[in-house]
Amino acid sequence: MIHSLFLINPSGDIFLEKHWKSVVSRSVCDYFLEAKEKALEPEDVPPVIHTPHHYLISIYRDKLFFLSIIQTEVPPLFVIEFLHRIAEMIQDYFGECSETVVKDNMVMVYELLEEMLDNGFPLATESNILKEMIRPPTILRSVVNTLTGTSNVGDTLPTGQLSTIPWRRAGVKYTNNEAYFDVVEEIDAILDQSGTTVFAEIQGVVEACVKLSGMPDLTLSFMNPRLLDDVSFHPCVRYKRWESERVLSFIPPDGNFTLMTYHVNAQNLVAIPVYVKQSISFFESGSGGRLDVTVGPKQTMGKTVEGVMVTVHMPKTILSVNLTATQGSYIYDNGTKLLVWDIGKLNPQKLPNLRGSLSLQAGAPKPEENPSLNIDLKIQQLAISGLKVNRLDMFGEKYKPFKGVKYITKAGKFQVRT
Amino acid sequence: MLNMSTNNLSYNDQGGSDSAVEVGQETTPTTNAGAGFGLFSTNFKKNDDLKEMLESNKDSLKLEAMKRIIALIAKGKNASELFPAVVKNVASKNIELKKLVYVYLVRYAEEQQDLALLSISTFQRALKDPNQLIRASALRVLSSIRVPIIVPIMMLAIKEAASDMSPYVRKTSAHAIQKLYSLDPDQKEHLIEVIEKLLKDKSTLVAGSVVMAFEEVCPDRIDLIHKNYRKLCNLLVDVEEWGQVVIISMLTRYARTQFTSPWKEDGLFDENSERAFYESDEEKTENEKEAKSYMMDPDHRLLLRNTKPLLQSRNTAVVMSVAQLYWHLAPKHEISIVTKSLVRLLRSHREVQYIVLQNIATMSIQRKGMFEPYMKSFYVRSTDATHIKSLKLEILTNLANEANISTILREFQTYVKSQDKQFAAGTIQAIGRCATNISEVTDTCLQGLVLLLSNRDETVVAESVVVIKKLLQTQPTQHSDIIKHMAKLFDNITVPMARASILWLIGEYCERVPKIAPDVLRKMAKTFTSEEDIVKLQTVNLAAKLYLTNSKQTKLLTQYILNLGKYDQNYDIRDRTRFIRQLIVPNEKSGALSKYARRILLAPKPAPVLESAYKDRDRYQLGTLSHTINTKASGYLELSDWPAVAPDQSVRNVEVIEPVKEWTPSLGKSKLSKSSDDKFYSDSGEEEEKEKCSGSSSSDDSSSSSSSEESGSEAESDEEKSSSQSSEESNKSSSQSENSSSESDSEQKKKNATKKPPQKKTVKPTAKDSDSDENGNVAKEASSSSAEESSSGSESGSDADSDSGTEHKKKTKSKAKPKMEVKSKKVVSLLDLDDFTPTPVTQPKSYVLSPSLLGDLEGLSLANVSSTMQVSGPAFVPEKSHDLLHRMTGKGLSAQYQFPRQPCLYQPTMVSVQISLTNTSDHPLEQIHIGDRSPTGLNIYCFNTIECLQPEASVTVSLGIDFNDSTQAANFQLCTKEDQFSVSIQPAVGELFLPITMTEQDFRKEQGKLLGMNESSATITMAAENTTSQPISRQVATVANLGVVPSGQDNLHRFAGKTASSGAVVLVTVELKESSTALITINTEKSVMGPMLLRDLKQALSQA
């Protein structure tokens, strides 16, 4: 299936290679680099490239290209999903996924890759199993390791792979038993110039951080499961019980994991928490333009809107901006033509406003389309769909766990057309 | 030369150190070896220090060296010269070091084959290690060493590992198969044998890997799959996600060769429901008939049913593979269930979006309806990557129809203004496609496009021109002003394709713009030499056409242009010029052809069809690499067409005997299987009898009575023991058997009672034996005792018989016989399962598997709730049957149903229902089966179609219905060949439970968990006769299928059960108070069922 993997940085240097079958010369990457040259943005590189002898499937993530070499027919999503798992695994182990981190932990990454695939077929991709085989580095452990010469490779053989619940390692023990669930909802929306909603939907995810000893069997139920239109689960969730009773019943993995993602029925009108008043105009003469943006709270259910940020991809011909913000600060990067206005908390009494002039390159024609605004925001203690966790029960263990549920609403792909 | 000698040296050395390991010492390089490497290292100075470190005594130094070496490999640097130094650490005790050496070895073994061989013995030894993980990793590394010499060793190791105890090792061997195959394809035949063996494996761990090996080594050996098909379907949910993808795609191919098409004749394009309207009525009925006659193979249905939950997987590849399975296999009306999940994937990473959108693009061409409700999910955002944008555009265009076109066009308007000009150009093409496909908007689109001609961006204008050209061709009559407008713009347009398009348009419709056309030609004559080739060609074309229509004005111009063309640098243009000249300018050589010049050049041309680039992608299986790149990738396996006639379906039947033996020990809930065993036992006991006509009548009698006894004793085993009832039971079953009368039965019964105590002792070992054989876990007290009783019953039965008239000799014989029978019957009866369902069709035996498997899973999930709760047999089975279909409404077919209160065999969450069908008409009724059901999601396990029911005959079938813990009626259609009758089964709340046994302590504990909201209670006045324990138990058991919990107090009566679907515990307490009042308390988390049950109980207990 997956023959080889190359990690490539944005400037085109191959800094890690791993082969699961025979070795493929790295010159095969030239096809990819060629395609990369052609693309304007790294995102535009086609994920699947067809070369005379190989097929190249790549992802671009965290400013890195993960390029896999395929020789025979395989579902492309299989490879793509796996490449993302690699990136998530690196993130999980080292806190971030970047070129420096991979270079600093070259051996460990290589060992992990070795464990994740056998002959190109995924072998162990559950982070709980991997961590049993190769322990993630901590500051304390690396100090101890250098002093004593011991290593990160687990000396006990992993048993998780053998169990019927491969996502959970055996013999978990905590002094404080706690289970936290974050219900995070994202609003995806497109608003048009007048502020009318063109399209809006809510996507939610239940992130869990479960630190419970032994083999707890948890049941999580919602007050209003009917809201959920479409769901996908971590493999630990018993689908049959969800089908019949609409409760989540599962033996959780240890640590952080995504329990479920869901989509809220689109028929319910989505509450849009903020409104944006904007006017961006360019003078006919082509010498410049004006920008005036105001953000205010709309349907916030009585909560404060925080972390508001407006991002604008300016047209290429904009030379500079001269703006004043009544609240927060703005940054304009002339290289990427990106204007970021960080507002912070929304105060309903005094609405933040950003206005000023834009100047164009001399002689450049007036841009045809106004740039669209991307909004970022966060509302604590609120799930905008109204979803509520009813209760969490634990079976199978004797102790009383500490339980907590947190709700957050965020803007997902929230775009205002102008 | 030097290199070789060092190799030899190190080889010797290696041998030495290897033997050192064998005697159990630490690997320490001898001085001799050090010298050898000293020599070696002079060649490669840079790795000097690494070699020294590897030779040191300290593991930490070695480790450090190995880490640096691995880092070199990871960076793609060559570290092969260190091979000898590394390979001798292969037997190190330090696990991390060992692992790193393995990594190194796998990477370089191919290049240093001779040296690699040194490590083999280490792995061979590890293959015998008691630890399964070590065995597995040894096999993994051994098989990864790509050295042809060791092929026989690998083969041997694989064969051995394939029958290893540990599923993990077996999984590794499945992986090794592929590696060996790629190393030496000649081993194929042997490898197929191993694959065949591993395919039979029942571990979820192995399934994915072995199917992968199958796909790689012998994808054409479909015959290997037959026997494993049902097992794979049933295991699928529990296989790890990567394996699921592989198995699903293999099963898709399999199903396409084995089942008939579920699609109607015109099914492929069946999306257009309009089509059906236009068809003549005759055809329609024909189609309907065809559709009716189609019956889906149960195995086909099994696959669809078992893959459906995987649509909820977090793994996008799994979701996509289920989607393609439905696309290629499901009946057309069921395909749309995948829509939601596919749209969900659009939230995922960009690359995932790309693949999913591609597949949706292909799907949306054939079936717009599937994605139309989700149209807005395909709206483009300015932040999308270019290829995502164009795919979304493609899909939006595919989805456009009369109803939504205005919305889509409004959306397109925004896109046209996009800063991404390539995307804007794509949008214009999309508008063009919408305009041709939907005639209502053609004019609007055309006008919009004309407005775009004044756009400042060149690519937009050029694209507009091209699209307008195509549109005008479709309806050229009324658009001369657009052509004029374009002619005016001509000077400002520089994109060659656009210029060429305008020239072509003017040429084609030159008669409509008689004044402008010659003028354009004049301008072109001026700039001809500086134009692009494509424009030159169109200029020549224009000149020729004008010459034919308006030679007076353009003769000279044409001559001039033809002369220019004659000496052009491009041969195509010279060629064309020559050709045109011969054609249009008549001379003596031109012959007959020039007469037709006008008809040749100005022939009406068919309008181009603007269609999707994804039009023909459906020839590839969706979700494959080939589909993505739109060419056949190497190793792509074609999806075959449906066979016209389904191949024999019996090939998938599996011998049940083996799986049952295998399965039962692992049952989490032994009781479940126990009770089902019992059922088989009692049912088929008689059947067996009939087959087995041999033997004395006495033994016949004895075993039939044994079965009847058993069903009786089962009821007895619970507290409630009413003799009348048990005799009723035994009567019922004995009346079915041929040669035992009720008289002798009761006689036996008496004798049983007297003879029991002494018999029990002798029989006990047998009963115990068979019991522990069947379920490895400790058998429950109740179950073992019931088994005991049953076998003792049979014993005594035979005794009774022999007493009543046979000699002593026979007595001993018959005494021995039942003992054997108890054992053998269990096995045989399981084999004869077919008899359980009424029709002796080749009923898929795997259904026997599936309940036990599900039971297994159920056991997993519930085991933690309380290990002390066990499902027990029903305390009481009400005789009452309900009318399902009256014979008057059923045109002679009458049906009655009752609840046998047995755990459902097919799925533990179902409630089993027995339906007795009687034919009261005077002609045979054919093909009785279950048709449509509502609510549509209703999960019914149907009985097999009854081919024929003779007049006056009746048959009893059993059905499983998942009521989902609600008393909502299950509506479905009972169909015969001619008719369909809508019927409904409404369960009383009490039928939705399964009785469980538990101790008093457990009861209290469970009750403690279910207080407050979950408790409902009422005080009632009891009917006079209901004040003692027996009547109360009977009344409660009549109302609800609950088990009795032993109680320490006289005035407290406890009953426990769980709901069938969700397994929620239901606890009932009846507390007798003074003056014949009683307090009924019900504890259950099912807040609806509690009060309903309370109401029923109140009613039952307060009246006689």
PDB file of C-alpha atoms in Angstrom, chain B residues 81-175:
ATOM      1  CA  GLU B  81      29.125   0.396   5.405  1.00  0.00           C
ATOM      2  CA  LEU B  82      28.332   0.044   9.085  1.00  0.00           C
ATOM      3  CA  PHE B  83      26.367  -3.115   8.446  1.00  0.00           C
ATOM      4  CA  PRO B  84      28.836  -5.597   9.972  1.00  0.00           C
ATOM      5  CA  ALA B  85      29.225  -3.558  13.097  1.00  0.00           C
ATOM      6  CA  VAL B  86      25.512  -3.144  13.532  1.00  0.00           C
ATOM      7  CA  VAL B  87      24.341  -6.606  12.731  1.00  0.00           C
ATOM      8  CA  LYS B  88      26.173  -8.236  15.574  1.00  0.00           C
ATOM      9  CA  ASN B  89      24.037  -6.340  18.043  1.00  0.00           C
ATOM     10  CA  VAL B  90      20.976  -8.079  16.755  1.00  0.00           C
ATOM     11  CA  ALA B  91      20.832 -10.313  19.796  1.00  0.00           C
ATOM     12  CA  SER B  92      21.266  -7.526  22.298  1.00  0.00           C
ATOM     13  CA  LYS B  93      19.252  -7.703  25.457  1.00  0.00           C
ATOM     14  CA  ASN B  94      18.480  -4.029  25.433  1.00  0.00           C
ATOM     15  CA  ILE B  95      15.120  -3.706  23.783  1.00  0.00           C
ATOM     16  CA  GLU B  96      15.581  -0.275  22.355  1.00  0.00           C
ATOM     17  CA  LEU B  97      18.936  -1.164  20.922  1.00  0.00           C
ATOM     18  CA  LYS B  98      17.489  -4.304  19.451  1.00  0.00           C
ATOM     19  CA  LYS B  99      14.664  -2.410  17.864  1.00  0.00           C
ATOM     20  CA  LEU B 100      17.001   0.060  16.275  1.00  0.00           C
ATOM     21  CA  VAL B 101      19.147  -2.753  14.933  1.00  0.00           C
ATOM     22  CA  TYR B 102      16.003  -4.301  13.447  1.00  0.00           C
ATOM     23  CA  VAL B 103      15.195  -1.038  11.769  1.00  0.00           C
ATOM     24  CA  TYR B 104      18.667  -0.868  10.329  1.00  0.00           C
ATOM     25  CA  LEU B 105      18.630  -4.461   9.244  1.00  0.00           C
ATOM     26  CA  VAL B 106      15.380  -4.146   7.355  1.00  0.00           C
ATOM     27  CA  ARG B 107      16.681  -1.098   5.569  1.00  0.00           C
ATOM     28  CA  TYR B 108      20.004  -2.554   4.391  1.00  0.00           C
ATOM     29  CA  ALA B 109      19.587  -6.320   4.311  1.00  0.00           C
ATOM     30  CA  GLU B 110      18.802  -6.238   0.627  1.00  0.00           C
ATOM     31  CA  GLU B 111      22.136  -4.605  -0.128  1.00  0.00           C
ATOM     32  CA  GLN B 112      24.209  -6.825   2.150  1.00  0.00           C
ATOM     33  CA  GLN B 113      22.568 -10.153   1.737  1.00  0.00           C
ATOM     34  CA  ASP B 114      25.425 -12.331   2.926  1.00  0.00           C
ATOM     35  CA  LEU B 115      25.855 -10.469   6.151  1.00  0.00           C
ATOM     36  CA  ALA B 116      22.143 -10.296   6.728  1.00  0.00           C
ATOM     37  CA  LEU B 117      22.006 -14.057   6.804  1.00  0.00           C
ATOM     38  CA  LEU B 118      23.959 -13.958  10.034  1.00  0.00           C
ATOM     39  CA  SER B 119      21.019 -12.531  11.852  1.00  0.00           C
ATOM     40  CA  ILE B 120      18.569 -15.150  10.690  1.00  0.00           C
ATOM     41  CA  SER B 121      19.270 -17.651  13.422  1.00  0.00           C
ATOM     42  CA  THR B 122      18.427 -15.065  16.048  1.00  0.00           C
ATOM     43  CA  PHE B 123      15.008 -14.595  14.531  1.00  0.00           C
ATOM     44  CA  GLN B 124      14.458 -18.276  14.100  1.00  0.00           C
ATOM     45  CA  ARG B 125      15.042 -18.693  17.778  1.00  0.00           C
ATOM     46  CA  ALA B 126      12.766 -15.798  18.620  1.00  0.00           C
ATOM     47  CA  LEU B 127      10.020 -17.386  16.560  1.00  0.00           C
ATOM     48  CA  LYS B 128       9.768 -20.009  19.243  1.00  0.00           C
ATOM     49  CA  ASP B 129       9.665 -17.554  22.108  1.00  0.00           C
ATOM     50  CA  PRO B 130       6.842 -18.053  24.582  1.00  0.00           C
ATOM     51  CA  ASN B 131       5.974 -14.360  24.374  1.00  0.00           C
ATOM     52  CA  GLN B 132       3.629 -13.744  21.470  1.00  0.00           C
ATOM     53  CA  LEU B 133       4.854 -10.208  20.927  1.00  0.00           C
ATOM     54  CA  ILE B 134       8.419 -11.384  20.506  1.00  0.00           C
ATOM     55  CA  ARG B 135       7.317 -14.084  18.103  1.00  0.00           C
ATOM     56  CA  ALA B 136       5.406 -11.513  16.130  1.00  0.00           C
ATOM     57  CA  SER B 137       8.206  -8.998  15.942  1.00  0.00           C
ATOM     58  CA  ALA B 138      10.683 -11.681  14.909  1.00  0.00           C
ATOM     59  CA  LEU B 139       8.424 -12.759  12.092  1.00  0.00           C
ATOM     60  CA  ARG B 140       7.904  -9.171  11.125  1.00  0.00           C
ATOM     61  CA  VAL B 141      11.592  -8.443  10.776  1.00  0.00           C
ATOM     62  CA  LEU B 142      12.424 -11.798   9.248  1.00  0.00           C
ATOM     63  CA  SER B 143       9.852 -11.332   6.543  1.00  0.00           C
ATOM     64  CA  SER B 144      11.003  -7.775   5.908  1.00  0.00           C
ATOM     65  CA  ILE B 145      14.513  -8.853   5.057  1.00  0.00           C
ATOM     66  CA  ARG B 146      14.361  -8.998   1.321  1.00  0.00           C
ATOM     67  CA  VAL B 147      16.899 -11.746   0.748  1.00  0.00           C
ATOM     68  CA  PRO B 148      15.774 -14.397  -1.719  1.00  0.00           C
ATOM     69  CA  ILE B 149      17.852 -17.143  -0.134  1.00  0.00           C
ATOM     70  CA  ILE B 150      15.727 -17.237   2.969  1.00  0.00           C
ATOM     71  CA  VAL B 151      12.461 -17.703   1.122  1.00  0.00           C
ATOM     72  CA  PRO B 152      12.064 -21.292   2.332  1.00  0.00           C
ATOM     73  CA  ILE B 153      12.713 -20.195   5.896  1.00  0.00           C
ATOM     74  CA  MET B 154      10.156 -17.461   5.585  1.00  0.00           C
ATOM     75  CA  MET B 155       7.647 -19.842   4.083  1.00  0.00           C
ATOM     76  CA  LEU B 156       8.078 -22.187   6.963  1.00  0.00           C
ATOM     77  CA  ALA B 157       7.833 -19.422   9.517  1.00  0.00           C
ATOM     78  CA  ILE B 158       4.677 -18.074   7.910  1.00  0.00           C
ATOM     79  CA  LYS B 159       3.033 -21.459   7.848  1.00  0.00           C
ATOM     80  CA  GLU B 160       3.849 -21.992  11.473  1.00  0.00           C
ATOM     81  CA  ALA B 161       2.724 -18.558  12.535  1.00  0.00           C
ATOM     82  CA  ALA B 162      -0.540 -18.965  10.669  1.00  0.00           C
ATOM     83  CA  SER B 163      -1.559 -21.580  13.175  1.00  0.00           C
ATOM     84  CA  ASP B 164      -0.158 -19.782  16.175  1.00  0.00           C
ATOM     85  CA  MET B 165      -2.274 -19.491  19.286  1.00  0.00           C
ATOM     86  CA  SER B 166      -1.994 -15.744  19.337  1.00  0.00           C
ATOM     87  CA  PRO B 167      -4.129 -13.780  16.888  1.00  0.00           C
ATOM     88  CA  TYR B 168      -1.483 -11.087  16.873  1.00  0.00           C
ATOM     89  CA  VAL B 169       1.102 -13.485  15.522  1.00  0.00           C
ATOM     90  CA  ARG B 170      -1.404 -14.694  12.939  1.00  0.00           C
ATOM     91  CA  LYS B 171      -1.971 -11.111  11.910  1.00  0.00           C
ATOM     92  CA  THR B 172       1.757 -10.688  11.463  1.00  0.00           C
ATOM     93  CA  SER B 173       1.873 -13.785   9.330  1.00  0.00           C
ATOM     94  CA  ALA B 174      -0.813 -12.320   7.090  1.00  0.00           C
ATOM     95  CA  HIS B 175       1.411  -9.308   6.607  1.00  0.00           C
TER      96      HIS B 175
END
